[in-house]
Tab-separated table of C-alpha atoms in Angstrom:
chain	number	residue	atom	x	y	z
F	1	ALA	CA	-9.301	5.931	-2.927
F	2	GLN	CA	-8.366	5.612	0.756
F	3	LYS	CA	-7.694	8.570	3.133
F	4	VAL	CA	-6.752	8.952	6.668
F	5	THR	CA	-7.126	12.199	8.504
F	6	GLN	CA	-5.408	13.130	11.701
F	7	ALA	CA	-6.774	16.513	12.449
F	8	GLN	CA	-4.597	17.153	15.380
F	9	THR	CA	-1.228	18.313	14.226
F	10	GLU	CA	0.309	18.857	17.596
F	11	ILE	CA	-0.778	18.209	21.058
F	12	SER	CA	0.975	19.277	24.179
F	13	VAL	CA	0.095	17.677	27.595
F	14	VAL	CA	1.576	17.754	31.160
F	15	GLU	CA	2.766	14.371	32.529
F	16	LYS	CA	0.107	12.276	33.917
F	17	GLU	CA	-2.639	13.775	31.876
F	18	ASP	CA	-4.785	11.563	29.533
F	19	VAL	CA	-4.542	12.179	25.990
F	20	THR	CA	-6.650	11.091	22.894
F	21	LEU	CA	-5.358	11.208	19.393
F	22	ASP	CA	-8.010	11.137	16.721
F	23	CYS	CA	-7.990	9.195	13.503
F	24	VAL	CA	-10.728	9.351	10.942
F	25	TYR	CA	-10.566	7.137	7.713
F	26	GLU	CA	-12.220	6.789	4.401
F	27	THR	CA	-12.294	3.637	2.227
F	28	ARG	CA	-14.666	1.739	-0.066
F	29	ASP	CA	-13.174	-1.448	0.864
F	30	THR	CA	-15.376	-3.659	2.976
F	31	THR	CA	-12.428	-5.389	4.486
F	32	TYR	CA	-9.578	-3.321	5.805
F	33	TYR	CA	-7.172	-2.894	8.509
F	34	LEU	CA	-6.384	0.012	10.833
F	35	PHE	CA	-2.866	0.583	12.384
F	36	TRP	CA	-1.155	2.945	14.750
F	37	TYR	CA	2.479	3.522	14.776
F	38	LYS	CA	4.744	5.465	17.003
F	39	GLN	CA	7.767	7.344	15.778
F	40	PRO	CA	10.081	8.501	18.674
F	41	PRO	CA	12.677	11.320	18.004
F	42	SER	CA	15.094	8.502	16.948
F	43	GLY	CA	13.046	8.209	13.913
F	44	GLU	CA	12.178	4.333	13.667
F	45	LEU	CA	8.550	3.391	13.194
F	46	VAL	CA	7.093	1.358	16.272
F	47	PHE	CA	4.161	-0.829	15.627
F	48	LEU	CA	1.545	-0.218	18.347
F	49	ILE	CA	-1.794	-2.087	17.049
F	50	ARG	CA	-3.701	-3.514	14.080
F	51	ARG	CA	-7.421	-3.725	13.909
F	52	ASN	CA	-9.524	-5.568	11.352
F	53	SER	CA	-12.700	-3.961	9.986
F	54	PHE	CA	-14.740	-6.902	11.373
F	55	ASP	CA	-13.594	-6.434	15.111
F	56	GLU	CA	-15.058	-3.374	16.707
F	57	GLN	CA	-13.988	-4.426	20.185
F	58	ASN	CA	-12.013	-1.802	22.032
F	59	GLU	CA	-8.589	-2.823	23.111
F	60	ILE	CA	-6.492	-1.732	26.051
F	61	SER	CA	-2.709	-2.495	26.409
F	62	GLY	CA	-1.506	-1.049	29.669
F	63	ARG	CA	-1.789	2.788	29.445
F	64	TYR	CA	-2.928	2.525	25.874
F	65	SER	CA	-6.345	2.050	24.697
F	66	TRP	CA	-8.011	2.214	21.150
F	67	ASN	CA	-11.732	2.915	20.388
F	68	PHE	CA	-12.750	1.707	16.931
F	69	GLN	CA	-16.266	3.021	15.792
F	70	LYS	CA	-17.161	1.810	12.323
F	71	SER	CA	-20.340	4.048	12.381
F	72	THR	CA	-18.243	7.004	12.584
F	73	SER	CA	-15.172	5.675	10.723
F	74	SER	CA	-12.921	6.575	13.498
F	75	PHE	CA	-10.036	4.766	15.270
F	76	ASN	CA	-9.034	6.929	18.259
F	77	PHE	CA	-5.948	6.297	20.518
F	78	THR	CA	-5.941	7.246	24.114
F	79	ILE	CA	-2.820	7.276	26.476
F	80	THR	CA	-3.784	7.314	30.012
F	81	ALA	CA	-1.435	8.991	32.577
F	82	SER	CA	1.026	10.119	29.952
F	83	GLN	CA	4.697	9.981	30.440
F	84	VAL	CA	7.473	11.995	29.012
F	85	VAL	CA	8.736	8.971	27.047
F	86	ASP	CA	5.390	9.124	25.214
F	87	SER	CA	6.469	12.204	23.308
F	88	ALA	CA	6.629	11.110	19.727
F	89	VAL	CA	4.864	11.537	16.375
F	90	TYR	CA	1.983	8.971	16.130
F	91	PHE	CA	0.561	7.797	12.821
F	92	CYS	CA	-2.764	6.206	12.018
F	93	ALA	CA	-2.687	4.114	8.806
F	94	LEU	CA	-5.168	1.990	6.744
F	95	SER	CA	-4.728	-1.120	4.535
F	96	GLY	CA	-7.738	-1.944	2.314
F	97	LEU	CA	-8.220	-5.333	0.768
F	98	ASN	CA	-9.328	-4.401	-2.801
F	99	SER	CA	-11.854	-6.593	-4.689
F	100	GLY	CA	-9.876	-9.656	-5.721
F	101	GLY	CA	-8.127	-9.554	-2.426
F	102	SER	CA	-4.483	-9.561	-3.130
F	103	ASN	CA	-3.235	-6.014	-3.125
F	104	TYR	CA	-1.675	-4.473	-0.142
F	105	LYS	CA	-0.440	-0.849	0.765
F	106	LEU	CA	-0.759	1.440	3.568
F	107	THR	CA	-2.321	4.809	3.477
F	108	PHE	CA	-0.893	7.010	6.462
F	109	GLY	CA	-2.405	9.941	7.970
F	110	LYS	CA	-0.033	12.945	8.317
F	111	GLY	CA	0.723	12.443	12.021
F	112	THR	CA	0.166	13.904	15.438
F	113	LEU	CA	3.106	15.262	17.320
F	114	LEU	CA	2.581	14.619	20.994
F	115	THR	CA	4.666	16.410	23.476
F	116	VAL	CA	4.440	15.493	27.117
F	117	ASN	CA	6.063	17.808	29.557
F	118	PRO	CA	7.289	17.119	32.887
K	1	ASN	CA	16.892	-12.438	12.594
K	2	ALA	CA	18.000	-9.008	11.105
K	3	GLY	CA	14.335	-8.036	9.962
K	4	VAL	CA	14.493	-5.355	7.348
K	5	THR	CA	17.753	-3.680	6.697
K	6	GLN	CA	18.167	-0.493	4.936
K	7	THR	CA	21.532	1.136	3.758
K	8	PRO	CA	22.668	3.819	3.949
K	9	LYS	CA	21.281	5.351	6.921
K	10	PHE	CA	22.396	8.844	5.872
K	11	GLN	CA	23.366	10.198	2.414
K	12	VAL	CA	24.006	13.604	0.886
K	13	LEU	CA	23.930	13.819	-2.900
K	14	LYS	CA	24.360	16.627	-5.350
K	15	THR	CA	21.566	17.351	-7.726
K	16	GLY	CA	21.788	15.186	-10.724
K	17	GLN	CA	23.739	12.433	-9.119
K	18	SER	CA	22.215	8.933	-9.035
K	19	MET	CA	22.162	6.428	-6.082
K	20	THR	CA	20.539	3.385	-4.922
K	21	LEU	CA	18.914	2.759	-1.404
K	22	GLN	CA	19.256	-0.907	-0.608
K	23	CYS	CA	16.632	-2.805	1.290
K	24	ALA	CA	16.897	-6.457	2.395
K	25	GLN	CA	14.692	-8.670	4.396
K	26	ASP	CA	15.582	-12.220	5.605
K	27	MET	CA	12.005	-13.316	6.623
K	28	ASN	CA	11.131	-14.668	3.021
K	29	HIS	CA	8.300	-12.038	2.889
K	30	GLU	CA	6.324	-11.777	-0.448
K	31	TYR	CA	5.395	-8.000	0.012
K	32	MET	CA	7.941	-5.173	0.060
K	33	SER	CA	7.452	-1.534	-0.413
K	34	TRP	CA	9.117	1.816	-0.152
K	35	TYR	CA	7.773	4.980	1.493
K	36	ARG	CA	9.007	8.578	1.956
K	37	GLN	CA	8.255	10.774	4.831
K	38	ASP	CA	8.118	14.483	4.447
K	39	PRO	CA	7.289	16.978	7.210
K	40	GLY	CA	3.523	17.289	7.521
K	41	MET	CA	3.000	14.823	4.946
K	42	GLY	CA	3.029	11.503	6.815
K	43	LEU	CA	4.334	8.517	4.829
K	44	ARG	CA	3.498	8.049	1.121
K	45	LEU	CA	4.013	5.012	-0.804
K	46	ILE	CA	6.490	5.170	-3.615
K	47	HIS	CA	6.592	1.680	-5.145
K	48	TYR	CA	5.783	-1.650	-4.082
K	49	SER	CA	6.180	-5.233	-4.761
K	50	VAL	CA	4.021	-8.454	-4.312
K	51	GLY	CA	6.739	-10.963	-5.274
K	52	ALA	CA	10.033	-11.529	-7.165
K	53	GLY	CA	9.702	-9.980	-10.604
K	54	ILE	CA	6.636	-8.032	-9.920
K	55	THR	CA	6.563	-4.261	-8.966
K	56	ASP	CA	3.915	-1.431	-9.138
K	57	GLN	CA	3.757	2.259	-8.628
K	58	GLY	CA	2.378	3.726	-5.481
K	59	GLU	CA	1.268	7.318	-4.775
K	60	VAL	CA	4.551	9.072	-5.629
K	61	PRO	CA	6.567	7.177	-8.082
K	62	ASN	CA	8.106	9.832	-10.228
K	63	GLY	CA	11.860	10.060	-10.138
K	64	TYR	CA	12.328	6.653	-8.539
K	65	ASN	CA	12.885	3.110	-10.067
K	66	VAL	CA	12.669	-0.224	-8.496
K	67	SER	CA	13.322	-3.792	-9.193
K	68	ARG	CA	12.683	-7.270	-7.314
K	69	SER	CA	15.011	-9.743	-8.783
K	70	THR	CA	15.079	-11.803	-5.592
K	71	THR	CA	12.677	-12.129	-2.730
K	72	GLU	CA	14.959	-10.787	-0.396
K	73	ASP	CA	16.084	-7.359	-1.855
K	74	PHE	CA	14.085	-4.362	-3.153
K	75	PRO	CA	16.549	-1.581	-4.046
K	76	LEU	CA	15.193	1.913	-4.830
K	77	ARG	CA	17.089	3.973	-7.521
K	78	LEU	CA	17.208	7.624	-7.859
K	79	LEU	CA	18.280	8.137	-11.458
K	80	SER	CA	18.803	11.873	-11.335
K	81	ALA	CA	18.467	13.231	-7.848
K	82	ALA	CA	16.516	16.485	-7.218
K	83	PRO	CA	16.230	18.664	-4.035
K	84	SER	CA	12.522	17.601	-3.845
K	85	GLN	CA	13.780	14.129	-3.119
K	86	THR	CA	15.289	15.121	0.139
K	87	SER	CA	13.219	12.952	2.469
K	88	VAL	CA	13.436	10.062	4.835
K	89	TYR	CA	12.814	6.617	3.172
K	90	PHE	CA	11.458	3.645	4.716
K	91	CYS	CA	11.282	0.224	3.316
K	92	ALA	CA	8.814	-2.356	4.640
K	93	SER	CA	7.925	-5.843	4.246
K	94	SER	CA	4.959	-8.174	4.946
K	95	PRO	CA	4.696	-11.975	5.125
K	96	ASP	CA	1.728	-12.698	2.607
K	97	ARG	CA	-1.070	-11.546	0.493
K	98	LYS	CA	-3.592	-10.690	3.329
K	99	SER	CA	-3.736	-7.031	4.017
K	100	GLY	CA	-3.082	-6.341	7.542
K	101	ASN	CA	-0.574	-8.832	8.621
K	102	THR	CA	2.322	-7.484	10.625
K	103	ILE	CA	4.228	-4.932	8.544
K	104	TYR	CA	7.874	-4.578	9.327
K	105	PHE	CA	9.623	-1.380	8.607
K	106	GLY	CA	13.319	-0.751	8.322
K	107	GLU	CA	15.029	1.871	10.332
K	108	GLY	CA	14.903	4.485	7.631
K	109	SER	CA	17.302	6.248	5.330
K	110	TRP	CA	17.849	10.066	5.597
K	111	LEU	CA	18.626	11.458	2.165
K	112	THR	CA	19.596	15.064	1.514
K	113	VAL	CA	19.857	16.500	-2.128
K	114	VAL	CA	21.756	19.739	-2.310
């Protein structure tokens, strides 16, 4: 069974602060993918990043960065110099490649509500 | 390119009524799936399909039926709606059998059962 834990239910910061959203996962699959999605108040799901289990390089995209550590089964997301527009629910998700290699489905964490105050 | 299209966007149903949430994609994707989102629960997989004519159950399939007669369409049917099915529903599609390829989500359907 797969599991994704986002222990932070809600985070509130003041604009320009840095904030890290935690994600811890469990899977028996040796090949898997990790995702982060953003859900703004308008409700749609916005894809942010996908990382495969063989690539532990950290990634930076503008003010966003991701830290993937297989040793601790974590895939944390940091927003640098947060802005009000970053206010949203953020979901971490896992997609495992079962033995046999053809199944597909996402397991989501419960999400972290980030509020950035001006 | 319309991507993944869900209809309706909003719906109110009475308990016991039936309805179908439509999902269509124009990207010739093999994989399609339905998720529901409830407060504090994240998104949970209802049903999924790995190709036309093939469907399977996800984590929370009870009360829902699906079919996949064409590659493009993957409707979700509620045969007898219950208040517990009040939720936001997302349809998703993905281009091939490899886990982790880009997953495209629809804009969501807000369903209220009274």
